[in-house]
JSON list of C-alpha atoms in Angstrom, two decimals:
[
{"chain": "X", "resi": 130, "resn": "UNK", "atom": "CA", "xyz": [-89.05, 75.26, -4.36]},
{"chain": "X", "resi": 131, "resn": "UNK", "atom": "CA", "xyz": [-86.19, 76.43, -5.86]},
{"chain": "X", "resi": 132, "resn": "UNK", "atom": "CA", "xyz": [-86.52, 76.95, -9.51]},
{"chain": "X", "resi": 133, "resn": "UNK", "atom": "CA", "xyz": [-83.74, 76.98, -11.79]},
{"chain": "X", "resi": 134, "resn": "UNK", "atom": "CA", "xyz": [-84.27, 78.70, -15.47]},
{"chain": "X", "resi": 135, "resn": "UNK", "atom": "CA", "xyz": [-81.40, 77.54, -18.27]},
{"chain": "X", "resi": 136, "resn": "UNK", "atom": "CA", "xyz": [-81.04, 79.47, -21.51]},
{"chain": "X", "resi": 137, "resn": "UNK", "atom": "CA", "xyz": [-80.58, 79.39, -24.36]},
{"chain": "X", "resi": 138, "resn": "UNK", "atom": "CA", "xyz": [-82.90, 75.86, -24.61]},
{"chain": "X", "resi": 139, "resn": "UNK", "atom": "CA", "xyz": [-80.91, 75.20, -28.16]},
{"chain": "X", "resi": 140, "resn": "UNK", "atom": "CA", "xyz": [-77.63, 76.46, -28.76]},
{"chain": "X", "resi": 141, "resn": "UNK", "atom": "CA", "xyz": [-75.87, 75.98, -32.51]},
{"chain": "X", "resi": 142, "resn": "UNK", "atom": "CA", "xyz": [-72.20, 76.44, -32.42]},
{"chain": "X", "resi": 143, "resn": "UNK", "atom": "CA", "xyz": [-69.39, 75.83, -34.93]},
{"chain": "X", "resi": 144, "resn": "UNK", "atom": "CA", "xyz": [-66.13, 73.76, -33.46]},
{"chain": "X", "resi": 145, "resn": "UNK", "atom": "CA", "xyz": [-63.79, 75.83, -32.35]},
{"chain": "X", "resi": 146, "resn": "UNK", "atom": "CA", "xyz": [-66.16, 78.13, -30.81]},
{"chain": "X", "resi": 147, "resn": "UNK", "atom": "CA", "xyz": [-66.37, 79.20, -27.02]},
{"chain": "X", "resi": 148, "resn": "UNK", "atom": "CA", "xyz": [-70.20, 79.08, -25.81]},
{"chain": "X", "resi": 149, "resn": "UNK", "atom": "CA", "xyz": [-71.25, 79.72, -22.54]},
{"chain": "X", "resi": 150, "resn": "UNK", "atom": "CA", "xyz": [-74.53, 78.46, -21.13]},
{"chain": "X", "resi": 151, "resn": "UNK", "atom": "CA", "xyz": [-76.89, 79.92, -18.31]},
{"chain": "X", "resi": 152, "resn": "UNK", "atom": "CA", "xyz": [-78.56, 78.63, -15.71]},
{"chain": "X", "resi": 153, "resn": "UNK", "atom": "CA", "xyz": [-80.37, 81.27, -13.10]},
{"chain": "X", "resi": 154, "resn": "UNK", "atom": "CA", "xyz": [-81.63, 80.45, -9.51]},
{"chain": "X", "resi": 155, "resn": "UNK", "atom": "CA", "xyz": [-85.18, 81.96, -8.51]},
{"chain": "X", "resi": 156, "resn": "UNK", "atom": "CA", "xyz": [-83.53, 82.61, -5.23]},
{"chain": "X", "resi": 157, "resn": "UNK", "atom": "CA", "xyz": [-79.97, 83.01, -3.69]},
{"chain": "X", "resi": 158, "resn": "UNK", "atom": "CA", "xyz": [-78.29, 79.73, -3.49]},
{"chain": "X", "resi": 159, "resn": "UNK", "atom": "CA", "xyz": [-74.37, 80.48, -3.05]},
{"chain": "X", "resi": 160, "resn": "UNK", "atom": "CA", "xyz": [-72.47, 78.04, -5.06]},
{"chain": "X", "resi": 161, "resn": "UNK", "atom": "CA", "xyz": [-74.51, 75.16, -4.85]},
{"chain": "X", "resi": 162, "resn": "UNK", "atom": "CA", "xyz": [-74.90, 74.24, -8.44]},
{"chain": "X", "resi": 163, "resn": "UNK", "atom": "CA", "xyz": [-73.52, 71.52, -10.26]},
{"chain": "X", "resi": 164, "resn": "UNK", "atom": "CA", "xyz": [-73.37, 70.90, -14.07]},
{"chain": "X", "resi": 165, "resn": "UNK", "atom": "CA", "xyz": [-74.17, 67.42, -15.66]},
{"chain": "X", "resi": 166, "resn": "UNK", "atom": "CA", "xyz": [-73.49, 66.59, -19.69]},
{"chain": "X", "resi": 167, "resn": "UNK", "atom": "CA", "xyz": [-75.72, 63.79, -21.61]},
{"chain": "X", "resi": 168, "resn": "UNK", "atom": "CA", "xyz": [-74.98, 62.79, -24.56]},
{"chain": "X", "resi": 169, "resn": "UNK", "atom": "CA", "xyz": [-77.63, 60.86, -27.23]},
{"chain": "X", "resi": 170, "resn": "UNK", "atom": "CA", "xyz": [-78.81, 57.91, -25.28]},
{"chain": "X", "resi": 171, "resn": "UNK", "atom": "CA", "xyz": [-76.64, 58.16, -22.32]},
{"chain": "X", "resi": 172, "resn": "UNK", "atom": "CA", "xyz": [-76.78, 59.29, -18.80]},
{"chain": "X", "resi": 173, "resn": "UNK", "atom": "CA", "xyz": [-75.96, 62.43, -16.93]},
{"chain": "X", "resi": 174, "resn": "UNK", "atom": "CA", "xyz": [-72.39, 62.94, -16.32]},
{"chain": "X", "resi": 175, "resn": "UNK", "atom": "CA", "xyz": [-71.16, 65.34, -13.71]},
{"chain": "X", "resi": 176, "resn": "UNK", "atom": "CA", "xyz": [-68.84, 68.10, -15.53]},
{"chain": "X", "resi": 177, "resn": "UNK", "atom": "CA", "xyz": [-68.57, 70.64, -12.91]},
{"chain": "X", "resi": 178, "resn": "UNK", "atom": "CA", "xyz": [-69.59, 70.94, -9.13]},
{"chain": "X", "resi": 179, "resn": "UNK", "atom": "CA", "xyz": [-70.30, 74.13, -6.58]},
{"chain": "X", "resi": 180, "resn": "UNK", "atom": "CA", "xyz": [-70.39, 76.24, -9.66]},
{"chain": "X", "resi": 181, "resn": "UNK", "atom": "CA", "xyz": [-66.57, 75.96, -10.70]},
{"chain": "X", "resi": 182, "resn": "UNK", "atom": "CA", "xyz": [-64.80, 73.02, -8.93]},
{"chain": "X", "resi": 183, "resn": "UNK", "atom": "CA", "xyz": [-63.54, 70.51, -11.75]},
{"chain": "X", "resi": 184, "resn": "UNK", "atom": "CA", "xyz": [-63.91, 67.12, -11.56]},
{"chain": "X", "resi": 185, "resn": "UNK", "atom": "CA", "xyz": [-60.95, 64.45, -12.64]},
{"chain": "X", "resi": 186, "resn": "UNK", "atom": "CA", "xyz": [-61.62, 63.32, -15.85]},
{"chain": "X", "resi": 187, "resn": "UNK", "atom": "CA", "xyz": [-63.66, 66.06, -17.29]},
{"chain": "X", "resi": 188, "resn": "UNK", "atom": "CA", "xyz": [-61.73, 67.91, -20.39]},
{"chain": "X", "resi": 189, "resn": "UNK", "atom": "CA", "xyz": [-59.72, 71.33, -19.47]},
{"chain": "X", "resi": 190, "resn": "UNK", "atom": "CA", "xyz": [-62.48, 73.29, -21.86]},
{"chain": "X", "resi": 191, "resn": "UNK", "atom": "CA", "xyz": [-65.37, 72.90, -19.67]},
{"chain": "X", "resi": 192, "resn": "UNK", "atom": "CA", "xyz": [-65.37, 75.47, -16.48]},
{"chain": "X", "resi": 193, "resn": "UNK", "atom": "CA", "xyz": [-67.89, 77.01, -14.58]},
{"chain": "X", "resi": 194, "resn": "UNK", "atom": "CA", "xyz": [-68.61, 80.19, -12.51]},
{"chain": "X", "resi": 195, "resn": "UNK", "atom": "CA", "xyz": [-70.69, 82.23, -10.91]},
{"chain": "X", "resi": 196, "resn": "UNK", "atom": "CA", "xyz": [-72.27, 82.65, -7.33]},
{"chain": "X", "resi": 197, "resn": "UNK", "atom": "CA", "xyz": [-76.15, 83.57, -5.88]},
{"chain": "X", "resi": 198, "resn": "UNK", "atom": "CA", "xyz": [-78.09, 83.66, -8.54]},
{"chain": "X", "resi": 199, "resn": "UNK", "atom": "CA", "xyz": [-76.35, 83.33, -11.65]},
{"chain": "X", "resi": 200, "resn": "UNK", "atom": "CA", "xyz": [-74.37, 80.82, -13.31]},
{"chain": "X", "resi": 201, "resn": "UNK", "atom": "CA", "xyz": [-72.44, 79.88, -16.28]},
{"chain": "X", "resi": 202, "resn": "UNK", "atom": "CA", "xyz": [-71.02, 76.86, -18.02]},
{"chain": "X", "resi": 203, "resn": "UNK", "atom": "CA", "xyz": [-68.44, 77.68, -20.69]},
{"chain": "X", "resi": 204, "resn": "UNK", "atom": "CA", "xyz": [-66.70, 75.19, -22.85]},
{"chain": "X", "resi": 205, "resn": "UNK", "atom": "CA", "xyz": [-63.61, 76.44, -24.46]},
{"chain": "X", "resi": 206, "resn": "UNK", "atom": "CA", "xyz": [-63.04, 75.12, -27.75]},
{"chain": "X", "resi": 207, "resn": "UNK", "atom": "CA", "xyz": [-66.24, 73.36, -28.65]},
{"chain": "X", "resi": 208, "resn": "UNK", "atom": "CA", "xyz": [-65.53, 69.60, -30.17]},
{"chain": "X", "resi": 209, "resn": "UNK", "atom": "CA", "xyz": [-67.89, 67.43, -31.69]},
{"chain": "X", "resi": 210, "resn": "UNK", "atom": "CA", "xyz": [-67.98, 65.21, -28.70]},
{"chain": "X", "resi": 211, "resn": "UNK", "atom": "CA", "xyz": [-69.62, 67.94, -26.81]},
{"chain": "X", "resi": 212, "resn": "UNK", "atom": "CA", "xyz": [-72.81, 67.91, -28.68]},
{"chain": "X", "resi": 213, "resn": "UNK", "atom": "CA", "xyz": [-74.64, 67.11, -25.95]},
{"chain": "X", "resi": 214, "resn": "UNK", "atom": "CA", "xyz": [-78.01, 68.36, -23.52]},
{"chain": "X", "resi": 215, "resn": "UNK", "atom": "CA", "xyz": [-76.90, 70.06, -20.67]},
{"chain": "X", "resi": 216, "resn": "UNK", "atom": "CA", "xyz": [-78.56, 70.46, -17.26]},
{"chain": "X", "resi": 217, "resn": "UNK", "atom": "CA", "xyz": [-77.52, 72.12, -13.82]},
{"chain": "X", "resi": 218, "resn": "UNK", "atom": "CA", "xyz": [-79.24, 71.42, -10.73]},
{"chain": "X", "resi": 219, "resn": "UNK", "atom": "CA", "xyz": [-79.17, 72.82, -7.68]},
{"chain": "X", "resi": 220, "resn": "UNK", "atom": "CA", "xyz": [-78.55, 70.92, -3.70]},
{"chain": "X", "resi": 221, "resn": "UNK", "atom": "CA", "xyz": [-78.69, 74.53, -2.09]},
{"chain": "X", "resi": 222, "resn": "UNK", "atom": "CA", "xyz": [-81.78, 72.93, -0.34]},
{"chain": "X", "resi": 223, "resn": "UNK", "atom": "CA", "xyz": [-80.38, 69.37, -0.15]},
{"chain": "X", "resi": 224, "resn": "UNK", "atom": "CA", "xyz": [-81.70, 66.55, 0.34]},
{"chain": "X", "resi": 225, "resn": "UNK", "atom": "CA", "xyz": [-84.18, 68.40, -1.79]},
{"chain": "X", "resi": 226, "resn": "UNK", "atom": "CA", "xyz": [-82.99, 69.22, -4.73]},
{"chain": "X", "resi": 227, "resn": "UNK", "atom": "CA", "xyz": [-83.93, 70.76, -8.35]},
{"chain": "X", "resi": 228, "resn": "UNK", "atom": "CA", "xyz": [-82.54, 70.73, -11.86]},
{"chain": "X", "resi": 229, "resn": "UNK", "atom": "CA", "xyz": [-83.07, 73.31, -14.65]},
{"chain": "X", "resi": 230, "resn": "UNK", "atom": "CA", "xyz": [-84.84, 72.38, -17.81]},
{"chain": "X", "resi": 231, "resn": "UNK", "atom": "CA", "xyz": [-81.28, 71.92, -20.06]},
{"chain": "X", "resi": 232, "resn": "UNK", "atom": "CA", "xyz": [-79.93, 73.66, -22.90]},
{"chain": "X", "resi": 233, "resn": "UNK", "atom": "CA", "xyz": [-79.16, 71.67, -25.94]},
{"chain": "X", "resi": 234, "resn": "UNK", "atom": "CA", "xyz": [-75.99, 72.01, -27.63]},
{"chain": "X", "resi": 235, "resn": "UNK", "atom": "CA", "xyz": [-76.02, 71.07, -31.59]},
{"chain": "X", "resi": 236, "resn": "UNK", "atom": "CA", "xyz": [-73.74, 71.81, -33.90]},
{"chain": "X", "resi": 237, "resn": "UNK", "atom": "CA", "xyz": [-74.06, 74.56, -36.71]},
{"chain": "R", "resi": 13, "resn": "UNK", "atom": "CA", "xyz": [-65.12, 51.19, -11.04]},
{"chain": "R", "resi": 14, "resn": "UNK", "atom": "CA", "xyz": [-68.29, 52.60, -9.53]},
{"chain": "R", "resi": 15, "resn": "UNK", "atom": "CA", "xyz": [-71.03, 50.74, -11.65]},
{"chain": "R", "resi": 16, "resn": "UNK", "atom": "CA", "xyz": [-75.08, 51.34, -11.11]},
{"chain": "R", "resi": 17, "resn": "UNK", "atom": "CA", "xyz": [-76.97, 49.09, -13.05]},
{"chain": "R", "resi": 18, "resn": "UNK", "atom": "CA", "xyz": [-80.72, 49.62, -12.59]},
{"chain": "R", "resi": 19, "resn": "UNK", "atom": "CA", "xyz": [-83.76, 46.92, -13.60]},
{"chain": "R", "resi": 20, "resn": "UNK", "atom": "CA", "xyz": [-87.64, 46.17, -12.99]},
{"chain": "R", "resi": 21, "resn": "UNK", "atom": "CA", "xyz": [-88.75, 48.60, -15.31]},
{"chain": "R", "resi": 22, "resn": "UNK", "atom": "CA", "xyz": [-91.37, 47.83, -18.04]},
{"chain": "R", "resi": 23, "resn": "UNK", "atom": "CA", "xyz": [-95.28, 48.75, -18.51]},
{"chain": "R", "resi": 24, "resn": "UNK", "atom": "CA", "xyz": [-97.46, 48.71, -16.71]},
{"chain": "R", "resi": 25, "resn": "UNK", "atom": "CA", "xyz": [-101.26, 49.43, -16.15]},
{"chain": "R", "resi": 26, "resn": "UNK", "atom": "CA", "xyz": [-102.48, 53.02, -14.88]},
{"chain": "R", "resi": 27, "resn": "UNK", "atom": "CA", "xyz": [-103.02, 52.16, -11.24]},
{"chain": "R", "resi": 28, "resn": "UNK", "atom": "CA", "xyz": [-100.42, 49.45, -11.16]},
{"chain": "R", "resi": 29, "resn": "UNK", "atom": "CA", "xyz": [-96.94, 48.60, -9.07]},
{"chain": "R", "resi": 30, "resn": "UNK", "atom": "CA", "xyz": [-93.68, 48.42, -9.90]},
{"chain": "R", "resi": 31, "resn": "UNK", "atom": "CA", "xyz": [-90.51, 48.01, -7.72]},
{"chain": "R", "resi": 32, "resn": "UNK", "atom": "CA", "xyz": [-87.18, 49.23, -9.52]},
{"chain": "R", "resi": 33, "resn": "UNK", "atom": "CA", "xyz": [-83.92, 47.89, -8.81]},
{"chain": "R", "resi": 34, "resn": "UNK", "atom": "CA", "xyz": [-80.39, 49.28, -8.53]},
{"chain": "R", "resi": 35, "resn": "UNK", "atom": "CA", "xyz": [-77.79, 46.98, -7.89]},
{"chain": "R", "resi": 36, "resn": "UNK", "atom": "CA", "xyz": [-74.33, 48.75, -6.97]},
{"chain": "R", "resi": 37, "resn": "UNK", "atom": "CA", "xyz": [-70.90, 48.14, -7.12]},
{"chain": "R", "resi": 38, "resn": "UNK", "atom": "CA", "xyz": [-66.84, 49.72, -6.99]},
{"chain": "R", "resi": 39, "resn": "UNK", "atom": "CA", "xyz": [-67.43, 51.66, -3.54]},
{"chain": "R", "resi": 40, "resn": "UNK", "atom": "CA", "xyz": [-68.62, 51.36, -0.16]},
{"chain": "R", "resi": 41, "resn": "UNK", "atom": "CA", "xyz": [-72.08, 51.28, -0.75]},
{"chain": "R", "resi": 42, "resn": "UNK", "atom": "CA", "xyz": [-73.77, 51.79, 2.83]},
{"chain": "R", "resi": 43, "resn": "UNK", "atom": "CA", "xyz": [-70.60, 55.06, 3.00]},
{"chain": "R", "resi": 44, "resn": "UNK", "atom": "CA", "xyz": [-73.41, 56.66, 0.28]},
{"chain": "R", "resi": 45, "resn": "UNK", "atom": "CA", "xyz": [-76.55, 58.20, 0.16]},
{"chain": "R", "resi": 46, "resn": "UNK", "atom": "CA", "xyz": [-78.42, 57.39, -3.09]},
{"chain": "R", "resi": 47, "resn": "UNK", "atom": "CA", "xyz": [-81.17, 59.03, -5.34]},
{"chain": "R", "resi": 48, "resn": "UNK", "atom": "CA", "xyz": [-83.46, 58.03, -7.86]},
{"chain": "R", "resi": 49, "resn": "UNK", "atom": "CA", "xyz": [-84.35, 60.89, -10.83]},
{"chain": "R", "resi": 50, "resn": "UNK", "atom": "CA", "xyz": [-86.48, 60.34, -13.37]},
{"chain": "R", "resi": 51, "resn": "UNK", "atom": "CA", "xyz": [-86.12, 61.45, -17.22]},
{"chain": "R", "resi": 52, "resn": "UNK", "atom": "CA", "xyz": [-89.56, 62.27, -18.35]},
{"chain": "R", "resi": 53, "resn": "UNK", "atom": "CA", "xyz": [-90.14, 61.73, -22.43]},
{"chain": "R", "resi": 54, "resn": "UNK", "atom": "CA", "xyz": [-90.12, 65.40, -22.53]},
{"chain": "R", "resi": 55, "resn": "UNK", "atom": "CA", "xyz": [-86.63, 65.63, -21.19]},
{"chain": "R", "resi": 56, "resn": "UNK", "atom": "CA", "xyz": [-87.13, 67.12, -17.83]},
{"chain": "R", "resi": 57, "resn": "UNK", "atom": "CA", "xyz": [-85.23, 65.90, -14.86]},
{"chain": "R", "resi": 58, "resn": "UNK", "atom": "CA", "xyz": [-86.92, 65.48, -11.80]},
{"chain": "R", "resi": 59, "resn": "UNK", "atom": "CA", "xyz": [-85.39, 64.23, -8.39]},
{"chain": "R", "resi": 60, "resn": "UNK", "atom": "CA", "xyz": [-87.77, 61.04, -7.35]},
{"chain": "R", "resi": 61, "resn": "UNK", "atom": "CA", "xyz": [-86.12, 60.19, -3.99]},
{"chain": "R", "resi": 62, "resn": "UNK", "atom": "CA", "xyz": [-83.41, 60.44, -1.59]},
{"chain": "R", "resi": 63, "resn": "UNK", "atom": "CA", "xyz": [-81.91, 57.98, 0.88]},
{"chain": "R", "resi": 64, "resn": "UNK", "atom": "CA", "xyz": [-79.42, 58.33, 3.82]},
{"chain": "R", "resi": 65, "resn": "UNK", "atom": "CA", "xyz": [-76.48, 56.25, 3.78]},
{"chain": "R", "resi": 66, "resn": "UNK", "atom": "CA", "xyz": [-77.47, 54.05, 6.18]},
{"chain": "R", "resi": 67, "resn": "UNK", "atom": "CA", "xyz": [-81.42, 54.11, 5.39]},
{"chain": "R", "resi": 68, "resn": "UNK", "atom": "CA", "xyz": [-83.20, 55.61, 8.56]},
{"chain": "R", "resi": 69, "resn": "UNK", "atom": "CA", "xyz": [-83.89, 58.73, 6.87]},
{"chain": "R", "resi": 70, "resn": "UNK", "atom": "CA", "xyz": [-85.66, 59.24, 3.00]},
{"chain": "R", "resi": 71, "resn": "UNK", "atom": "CA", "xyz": [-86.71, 62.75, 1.39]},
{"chain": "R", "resi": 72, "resn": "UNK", "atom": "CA", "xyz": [-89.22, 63.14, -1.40]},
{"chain": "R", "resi": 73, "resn": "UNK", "atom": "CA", "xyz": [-90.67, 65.89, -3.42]},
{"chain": "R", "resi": 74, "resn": "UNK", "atom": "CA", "xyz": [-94.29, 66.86, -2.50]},
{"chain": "R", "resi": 75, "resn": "UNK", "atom": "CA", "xyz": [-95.52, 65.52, -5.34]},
{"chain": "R", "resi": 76, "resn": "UNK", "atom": "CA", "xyz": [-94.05, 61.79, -4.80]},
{"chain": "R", "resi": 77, "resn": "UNK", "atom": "CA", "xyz": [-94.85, 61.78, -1.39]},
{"chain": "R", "resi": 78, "resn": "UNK", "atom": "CA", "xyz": [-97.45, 59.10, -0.77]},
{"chain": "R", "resi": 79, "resn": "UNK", "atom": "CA", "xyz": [-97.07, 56.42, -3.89]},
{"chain": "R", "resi": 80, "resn": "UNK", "atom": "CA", "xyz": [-93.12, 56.12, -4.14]},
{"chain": "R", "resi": 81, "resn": "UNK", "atom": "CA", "xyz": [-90.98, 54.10, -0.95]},
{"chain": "R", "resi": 82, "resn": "UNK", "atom": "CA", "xyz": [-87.63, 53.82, -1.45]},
{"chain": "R", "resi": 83, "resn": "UNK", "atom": "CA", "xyz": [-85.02, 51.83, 0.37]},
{"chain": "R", "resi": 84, "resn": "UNK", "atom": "CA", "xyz": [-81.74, 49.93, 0.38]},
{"chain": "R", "resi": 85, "resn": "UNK", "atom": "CA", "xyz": [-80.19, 46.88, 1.32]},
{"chain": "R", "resi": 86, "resn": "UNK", "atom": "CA", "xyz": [-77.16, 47.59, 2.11]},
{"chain": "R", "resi": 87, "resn": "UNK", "atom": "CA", "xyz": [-75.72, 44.00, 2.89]},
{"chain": "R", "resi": 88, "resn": "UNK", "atom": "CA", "xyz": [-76.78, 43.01, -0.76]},
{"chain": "R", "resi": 89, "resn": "UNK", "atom": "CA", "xyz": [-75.71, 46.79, -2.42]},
{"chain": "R", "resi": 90, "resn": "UNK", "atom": "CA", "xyz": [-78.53, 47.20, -3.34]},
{"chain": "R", "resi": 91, "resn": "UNK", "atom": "CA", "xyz": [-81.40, 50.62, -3.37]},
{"chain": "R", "resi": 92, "resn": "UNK", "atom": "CA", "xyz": [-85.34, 50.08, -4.45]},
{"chain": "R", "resi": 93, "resn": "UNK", "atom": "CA", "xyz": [-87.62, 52.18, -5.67]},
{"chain": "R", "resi": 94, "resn": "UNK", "atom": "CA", "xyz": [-91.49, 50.56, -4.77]},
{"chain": "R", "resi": 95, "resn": "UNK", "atom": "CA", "xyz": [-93.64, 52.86, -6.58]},
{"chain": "R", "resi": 96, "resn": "UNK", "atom": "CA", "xyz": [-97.59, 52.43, -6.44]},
{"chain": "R", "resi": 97, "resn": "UNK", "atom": "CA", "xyz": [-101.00, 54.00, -7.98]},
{"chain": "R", "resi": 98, "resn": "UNK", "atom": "CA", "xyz": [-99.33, 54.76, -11.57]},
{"chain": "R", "resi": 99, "resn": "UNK", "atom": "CA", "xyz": [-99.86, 57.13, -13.55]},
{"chain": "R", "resi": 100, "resn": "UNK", "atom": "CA", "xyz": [-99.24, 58.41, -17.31]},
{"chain": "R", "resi": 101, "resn": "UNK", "atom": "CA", "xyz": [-97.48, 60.88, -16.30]},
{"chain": "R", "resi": 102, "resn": "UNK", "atom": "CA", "xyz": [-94.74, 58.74, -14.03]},
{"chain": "R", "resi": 103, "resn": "UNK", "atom": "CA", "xyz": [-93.88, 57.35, -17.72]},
{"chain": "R", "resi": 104, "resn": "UNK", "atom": "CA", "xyz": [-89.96, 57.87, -17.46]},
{"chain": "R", "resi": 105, "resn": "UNK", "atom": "CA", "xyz": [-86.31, 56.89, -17.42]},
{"chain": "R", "resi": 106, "resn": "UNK", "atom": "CA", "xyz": [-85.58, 55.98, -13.80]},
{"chain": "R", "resi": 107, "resn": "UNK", "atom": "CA", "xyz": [-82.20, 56.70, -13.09]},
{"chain": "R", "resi": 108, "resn": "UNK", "atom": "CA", "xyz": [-80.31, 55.87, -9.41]},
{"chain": "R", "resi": 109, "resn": "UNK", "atom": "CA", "xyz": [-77.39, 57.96, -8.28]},
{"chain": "R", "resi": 110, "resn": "UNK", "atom": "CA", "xyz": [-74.31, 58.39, -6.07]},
{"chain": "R", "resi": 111, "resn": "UNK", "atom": "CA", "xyz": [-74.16, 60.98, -4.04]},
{"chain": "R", "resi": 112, "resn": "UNK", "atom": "CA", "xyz": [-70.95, 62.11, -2.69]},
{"chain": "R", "resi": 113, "resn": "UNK", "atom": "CA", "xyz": [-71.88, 64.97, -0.49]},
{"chain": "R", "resi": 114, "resn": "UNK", "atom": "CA", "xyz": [-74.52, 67.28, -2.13]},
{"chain": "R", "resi": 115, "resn": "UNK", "atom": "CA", "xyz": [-73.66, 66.06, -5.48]},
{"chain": "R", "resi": 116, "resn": "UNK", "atom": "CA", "xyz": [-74.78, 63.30, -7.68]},
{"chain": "R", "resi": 117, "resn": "UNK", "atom": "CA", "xyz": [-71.61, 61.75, -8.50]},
{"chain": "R", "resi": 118, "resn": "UNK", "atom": "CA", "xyz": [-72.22, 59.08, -10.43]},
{"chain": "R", "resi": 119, "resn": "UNK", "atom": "CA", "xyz": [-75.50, 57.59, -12.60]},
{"chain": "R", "resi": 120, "resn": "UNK", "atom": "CA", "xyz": [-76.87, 54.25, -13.94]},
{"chain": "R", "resi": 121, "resn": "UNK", "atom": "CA", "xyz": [-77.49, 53.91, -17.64]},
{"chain": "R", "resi": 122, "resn": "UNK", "atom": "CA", "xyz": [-81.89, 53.99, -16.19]},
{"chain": "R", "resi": 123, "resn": "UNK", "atom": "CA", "xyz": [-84.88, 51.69, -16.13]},
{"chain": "R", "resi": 124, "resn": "UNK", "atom": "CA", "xyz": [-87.58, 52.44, -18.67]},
{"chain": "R", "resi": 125, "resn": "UNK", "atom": "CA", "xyz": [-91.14, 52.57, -16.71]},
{"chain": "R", "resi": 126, "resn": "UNK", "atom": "CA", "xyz": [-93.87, 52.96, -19.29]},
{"chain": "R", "resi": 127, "resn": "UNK", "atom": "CA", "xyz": [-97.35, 53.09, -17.78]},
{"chain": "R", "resi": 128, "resn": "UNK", "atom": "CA", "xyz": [-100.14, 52.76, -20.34]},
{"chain": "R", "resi": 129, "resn": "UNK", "atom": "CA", "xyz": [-103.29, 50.93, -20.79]}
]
């Protein structure tokens, strides 16, 4: 199985501030990583897909990048909405697939 | 407006059955393959199942393989989840999604399955 290892697990940031968030592949999986945001009581909601496509809807601040191993989530601008877990998970072995174990995002 | 609203949950018995719901609607539902993932209380995701758009082929993670079915009907939009032999540890949010390729697309708001004695 693929294993997929997010860090930081907490993250406190002020508003304003740019974070970035990590999420690293125990194996080489191109870009097949997507990025999903849930808020307090709510479902998983797809933010980014095959590491840095957008998806309509989403706000401009949240991007993604990386390739292989190694991946990032930044969110430009942090807003009080964003407080929020957030998972990746990868389909580089679709249908099988695996998520990482989230980094929450609080607010300082 | 792609809607997944699942049901069945509740609690049940270590050793018990359950069949979950998800009843689908806003899109071409048999154009789809569809998941389920679970939310344990921990807050781990794990990928239950996976169904082919038109149902002949499902996937499941070694560890499902054995006690979980799932299927679809796509005349009534609708994908299942039978699950059987329960366990503590299958305690979870049961969530069905969309996939549009590779990616989960879109979620339901989840079924609660508590299994306790």
């Amino acid at each position: 199985d693929i294993l997929l290892t997010q860090s930081p697990a907490i993250l406190s940031v002020s508003p304003g501030e740019r974070v970035s968030l990590s999420c690293r592949a125990s194996q080489s999986i191109g870009t097949s990583i997507h990025w999903y945001q849930q808020r307090t009581n709510g479902s998983p909601r797809l933010l980014i897909k095959y590491a840095s496509e957008s998806i309509s809807g989403i706000p401009s601040r949240f991007s993604g990048s990386g390739s292989g191993t190694d991946f990032t989530l930044t969110i430009n601008s942090v807003e009080s909405e964003d407080i929020a877990d957030y998972y990746c998970q990868q389909s580089n072995s679709w249908p099988t697939y695996t998520f990482g174990g989230g980094t929450k995002l609080e607010i300082k | 407006e792609v809607m997944l609203v699942e049901s069945g949950g509740g609690l049940v018995k270590p050793g018990g059955s359950l069949k979950l719901s998800c009843a689908a609607s806003g899109f071409t539902f048999s154009s789809y393959a569809l998941s389920w993932v679970r939310q344990t209380p921990e807050k781990r995701l794990e990928w239950v199942a996976t169904i082919s758009s038109g149902g002949n082929y499902t996937y499941f993670p070694d560890s499902m393989k054995g006690r979980f079915t799932i299927s679809r009907d796509n005349a009534k939009n609708t994908l299942y989840l039978q699950m059987s032999s329960l366990r503590s540890e299958d305690t979870a949010i049961y969530y069905c999604a969309r996939h549009k390729a590779t990616v989960a697309d879109y979620w339901g708001q989840g079924t609660t399955l508590t299994v306790s004695s």
